[in-house]
């Protein structure tokens, strides 16, 4: 889009990224409807297209609609009504998606719970929301039996993992899972797949209107900087995400395939990775339970046109393919998010994709739970090494001075706090106005800005670069050290497999940067040589105050359950007086 107005130097006004779009934000239609209604409206002329692919069983939009209405009827019979908070502790299967959409059609709020958290956490998330209904799966019976009778729950709906599978596949799966499935010992009502799915009942009473401002679901922050917070996402948040993605230049067309590997209890999983492709007419491949070892096999089995993973997944995929003459021309967009990616790895993946005939470069993105998981993304026409891309078309992103709160001119290309305004910003934290007001602040322009706590900058042409989290910034005698910049340098070494720079307490400096490193297998016996190489590499490029105080070699890098480097565990390990834990060093250099 051409923008000939006089520049002010402030991104909140100039929005220099709009030149990468063919339309203006004002032309993007975000209807004031429920998120499921948007799916129906957007696909009403394509009901025989495939909406969901589950173990190669393809479910059309027509079948999706029929199954959603069946569950609407049953949920109404159970007494679920608009505004009720219905907890969902589950893995990704068609029945879970039908349930999510059925709840939305009724106007109920889906409380998305992570089955991996402890029983106490699950119980608290249910009781805090006075939830009387739980939708789960029989394979999670042992987990939920630990706490369900100490909750506000009155009704449990338990689906089976094999409900949508052909009989033979369902039998094979049931044999594999039989030791995990226990009777649900609940004092209230338990409804199984047999009683929920086999009914042909249809609802007769008209449903209450669901509009964009109604809360659609509750998702939880990761808790890496404190207790997890309950984030309320509205129908508008979901609809706006789909409407904006439909305007991106990402080589995406109806009937393309999208491999959704991120679970529904993550905001990126339920919103961007599942809802958006289904809403936009893509065949969405869902996987109940995913781990990193499956990524490469799934890629070659399904050959998806679109995929989003974290950097570690792409590293594993490159190792899996190796030097084989494998055709990856099916990959139209190779998404990557969840954590920062250093420039060397990005170049390596781009080269790998090009050599294997993919038209895509690795497409980074950026966001946070509180803005529905995604706010910025690379596009086919805007994908610079190191940049996370440009704002989604209806979003405004700018950089503010962390101390004064003043907006920094993007013409200065200076770092500051990244703040986001747009239609995907959460309604707030549930029952936590203080935390909401701390994160979302109304500026002098009258707009609600989400303060991310991340440090970044915007270039003159609107591209966004992440410098790091303010909480990861290391202050050493008044000098600001950005761990990402050190990590980028160290990853240039051919010896290094992965690196994370974290602060270590020091009596003279308060904090010093320490590089925690895993070496490639073939160089593990030469740590002294590697250390010397890294010292020379860093000394050539980094200012003296940014040089790592130590180079710690690990047997393996710790990762969170989401596949991100576990910086908190590393920092605790470094600052512990006892270093005899699971993160024990291979050698201390």
Short mmCIF file of N, CA and C in Angstrom, two decimals, residues 335-402:
data_model
loop_
_atom_site.label_atom_id
_atom_site.label_comp_id
_atom_site.label_asym_id
_atom_site.label_seq_id
_atom_site.Cartn_x
_atom_site.Cartn_y
_atom_site.Cartn_z
N UNK A 335 7.16 -21.72 9.32
CA UNK A 335 7.05 -20.81 10.45
C UNK A 335 7.93 -21.22 11.62
N UNK A 336 8.34 -20.21 12.37
CA UNK A 336 9.17 -20.48 13.55
C UNK A 336 8.92 -19.38 14.58
N UNK A 337 8.62 -19.78 15.80
CA UNK A 337 8.37 -18.81 16.85
C UNK A 337 8.59 -19.44 18.21
N UNK A 338 8.04 -18.80 19.23
CA UNK A 338 8.14 -19.35 20.58
C UNK A 338 9.35 -18.89 21.34
N UNK A 339 10.47 -18.65 20.64
CA UNK A 339 11.67 -18.11 21.26
C UNK A 339 12.55 -17.53 20.15
N UNK A 340 13.56 -16.77 20.58
CA UNK A 340 14.43 -16.13 19.61
C UNK A 340 15.24 -17.12 18.79
N UNK A 341 15.56 -16.70 17.58
CA UNK A 341 16.41 -17.51 16.71
C UNK A 341 17.62 -16.68 16.33
N UNK A 342 18.82 -17.22 16.56
CA UNK A 342 20.01 -16.46 16.19
C UNK A 342 20.19 -16.46 14.67
N UNK A 343 20.90 -15.44 14.21
CA UNK A 343 21.03 -15.21 12.76
C UNK A 343 21.71 -16.37 12.04
N UNK A 344 22.68 -16.99 12.68
CA UNK A 344 23.39 -18.10 12.03
C UNK A 344 22.48 -19.29 11.79
N UNK A 345 21.64 -19.61 12.77
CA UNK A 345 20.71 -20.71 12.59
C UNK A 345 19.69 -20.37 11.50
N UNK A 346 19.25 -19.13 11.48
CA UNK A 346 18.29 -18.71 10.46
C UNK A 346 18.88 -18.89 9.05
N UNK A 347 20.10 -18.45 8.87
CA UNK A 347 20.76 -18.61 7.56
C UNK A 347 20.90 -20.09 7.20
N UNK A 348 21.21 -20.89 8.21
CA UNK A 348 21.40 -22.32 7.99
C UNK A 348 20.09 -22.98 7.53
N UNK A 349 18.98 -22.61 8.17
CA UNK A 349 17.68 -23.18 7.79
C UNK A 349 17.28 -22.69 6.41
N UNK A 350 17.50 -21.42 6.13
CA UNK A 350 17.17 -20.88 4.80
C UNK A 350 17.92 -21.60 3.69
N UNK A 351 19.19 -21.84 3.95
CA UNK A 351 20.00 -22.55 2.96
C UNK A 351 19.49 -23.97 2.77
N UNK A 352 19.15 -24.62 3.87
CA UNK A 352 18.60 -25.97 3.85
C UNK A 352 17.31 -26.03 3.03
N UNK A 353 16.40 -25.09 3.26
CA UNK A 353 15.13 -25.06 2.53
C UNK A 353 15.36 -24.84 1.04
N UNK A 354 16.25 -23.92 0.72
CA UNK A 354 16.54 -23.62 -0.68
C UNK A 354 17.13 -24.84 -1.39
N UNK A 355 18.07 -25.51 -0.73
CA UNK A 355 18.72 -26.67 -1.33
C UNK A 355 17.76 -27.83 -1.54
N UNK A 356 16.64 -27.81 -0.80
CA UNK A 356 15.67 -28.90 -0.92
C UNK A 356 14.37 -28.42 -1.59
N UNK A 357 14.50 -27.33 -2.36
CA UNK A 357 13.44 -26.88 -3.29
C UNK A 357 12.24 -26.22 -2.64
N UNK A 358 12.30 -25.87 -1.36
CA UNK A 358 11.18 -25.14 -0.76
C UNK A 358 11.22 -23.68 -1.19
N UNK A 359 10.08 -23.10 -1.54
CA UNK A 359 10.05 -21.68 -1.89
C UNK A 359 10.10 -20.76 -0.68
N UNK A 360 10.06 -21.33 0.51
CA UNK A 360 9.99 -20.53 1.73
C UNK A 360 11.35 -20.30 2.37
N UNK A 361 11.50 -19.16 2.99
CA UNK A 361 12.54 -18.97 3.98
C UNK A 361 11.88 -19.18 5.35
N UNK A 362 12.69 -19.36 6.38
CA UNK A 362 12.10 -19.52 7.70
C UNK A 362 11.38 -18.22 8.06
N UNK A 363 10.12 -18.35 8.48
CA UNK A 363 9.28 -17.19 8.73
C UNK A 363 9.05 -17.05 10.23
N UNK A 364 9.75 -16.04 10.79
CA UNK A 364 9.66 -15.83 12.23
C UNK A 364 8.41 -15.03 12.58
N UNK A 365 8.14 -14.98 13.85
CA UNK A 365 7.02 -14.18 14.33
C UNK A 365 7.26 -13.78 15.76
N UNK A 366 6.34 -12.99 16.29
CA UNK A 366 6.52 -12.50 17.65
C UNK A 366 5.15 -12.18 18.24
N UNK A 367 5.00 -12.47 19.52
CA UNK A 367 3.77 -12.13 20.20
C UNK A 367 3.85 -12.54 21.66
N UNK A 368 2.71 -12.56 22.31
CA UNK A 368 2.62 -12.97 23.70
C UNK A 368 1.17 -13.41 23.95
N UNK A 369 0.99 -14.18 25.00
CA UNK A 369 -0.33 -14.70 25.32
C UNK A 369 -1.37 -13.58 25.37
N UNK A 370 -0.98 -12.45 25.92
CA UNK A 370 -1.93 -11.36 26.15
C UNK A 370 -2.38 -10.64 24.88
N UNK A 371 -1.74 -10.93 23.75
CA UNK A 371 -2.21 -10.39 22.47
C UNK A 371 -2.61 -11.54 21.53
N UNK A 372 -3.17 -12.57 22.14
CA UNK A 372 -3.64 -13.76 21.41
C UNK A 372 -2.51 -14.51 20.73
N UNK A 373 -1.31 -14.37 21.26
CA UNK A 373 -0.13 -15.16 20.90
C UNK A 373 0.66 -14.62 19.72
N UNK A 374 0.06 -13.92 18.78
CA UNK A 374 0.80 -13.43 17.61
C UNK A 374 0.45 -11.98 17.33
N UNK A 375 1.46 -11.16 17.11
CA UNK A 375 1.24 -9.74 16.79
C UNK A 375 2.05 -9.30 15.59
N UNK A 376 3.16 -10.01 15.36
CA UNK A 376 4.12 -9.64 14.31
C UNK A 376 4.50 -10.91 13.57
N UNK A 377 4.69 -10.81 12.25
CA UNK A 377 5.12 -12.00 11.51
C UNK A 377 5.86 -11.59 10.24
N UNK A 378 6.72 -12.48 9.78
CA UNK A 378 7.35 -12.29 8.48
C UNK A 378 6.35 -12.66 7.39
N UNK A 379 6.54 -12.10 6.21
CA UNK A 379 5.70 -12.41 5.07
C UNK A 379 6.60 -12.77 3.89
N UNK A 380 5.98 -13.20 2.82
CA UNK A 380 6.77 -13.57 1.64
C UNK A 380 7.54 -12.39 1.07
N UNK A 381 7.02 -11.19 1.27
CA UNK A 381 7.68 -10.00 0.71
C UNK A 381 8.41 -9.18 1.76
N UNK A 382 8.53 -9.71 2.98
CA UNK A 382 9.25 -8.99 4.05
C UNK A 382 9.79 -10.00 5.04
N UNK A 383 11.04 -10.42 4.81
CA UNK A 383 11.62 -11.46 5.65
C UNK A 383 13.13 -11.26 5.70
N UNK A 384 13.57 -10.39 6.58
CA UNK A 384 14.99 -10.06 6.70
C UNK A 384 15.63 -10.89 7.81
N UNK A 385 16.86 -11.31 7.60
CA UNK A 385 17.59 -12.07 8.61
C UNK A 385 17.61 -11.28 9.92
N UNK A 386 17.23 -11.94 11.00
CA UNK A 386 17.24 -11.31 12.32
C UNK A 386 15.96 -10.62 12.70
N UNK A 387 15.15 -10.26 11.72
CA UNK A 387 13.89 -9.57 12.01
C UNK A 387 12.78 -10.57 12.24
N UNK A 388 11.83 -10.22 13.14
CA UNK A 388 10.66 -11.07 13.35
C UNK A 388 9.51 -10.65 12.44
N UNK A 389 9.76 -9.63 11.59
CA UNK A 389 8.77 -9.26 10.59
C UNK A 389 8.10 -7.94 10.85
N UNK A 390 6.84 -7.84 10.44
CA UNK A 390 6.06 -6.61 10.55
C UNK A 390 4.77 -6.90 11.31
N UNK A 391 4.13 -5.86 11.85
CA UNK A 391 2.87 -6.09 12.57
C UNK A 391 1.78 -6.61 11.65
N UNK A 392 0.91 -7.45 12.19
CA UNK A 392 -0.32 -7.80 11.48
C UNK A 392 -1.04 -6.50 11.14
N UNK A 393 -1.77 -6.49 10.04
CA UNK A 393 -2.19 -5.24 9.42
C UNK A 393 -2.98 -4.30 10.34
N UNK A 394 -3.77 -4.83 11.27
CA UNK A 394 -4.56 -3.97 12.16
C UNK A 394 -3.84 -3.66 13.47
N UNK A 395 -2.64 -4.18 13.63
CA UNK A 395 -1.87 -3.92 14.85
C UNK A 395 -0.97 -2.70 14.67
N UNK A 396 -0.72 -2.03 15.77
CA UNK A 396 0.29 -0.98 15.80
C UNK A 396 1.33 -1.37 16.84
N UNK A 397 2.58 -1.33 16.44
CA UNK A 397 3.68 -1.66 17.34
C UNK A 397 4.63 -0.47 17.37
N UNK A 398 5.06 -0.11 18.56
CA UNK A 398 6.05 0.97 18.65
C UNK A 398 6.99 0.70 19.81
N UNK A 399 8.03 1.53 19.89
CA UNK A 399 9.09 1.37 20.89
C UNK A 399 9.03 2.54 21.85
N UNK A 400 9.05 2.24 23.15
CA UNK A 400 8.94 3.26 24.17
C UNK A 400 10.11 3.18 25.14
N UNK A 401 10.52 4.33 25.61
CA UNK A 401 11.59 4.39 26.61
C UNK A 401 11.10 3.73 27.90
N UNK A 402 11.84 2.75 28.39
CA UNK A 402 11.41 1.97 29.55
C UNK A 402 11.34 2.82 30.81
#
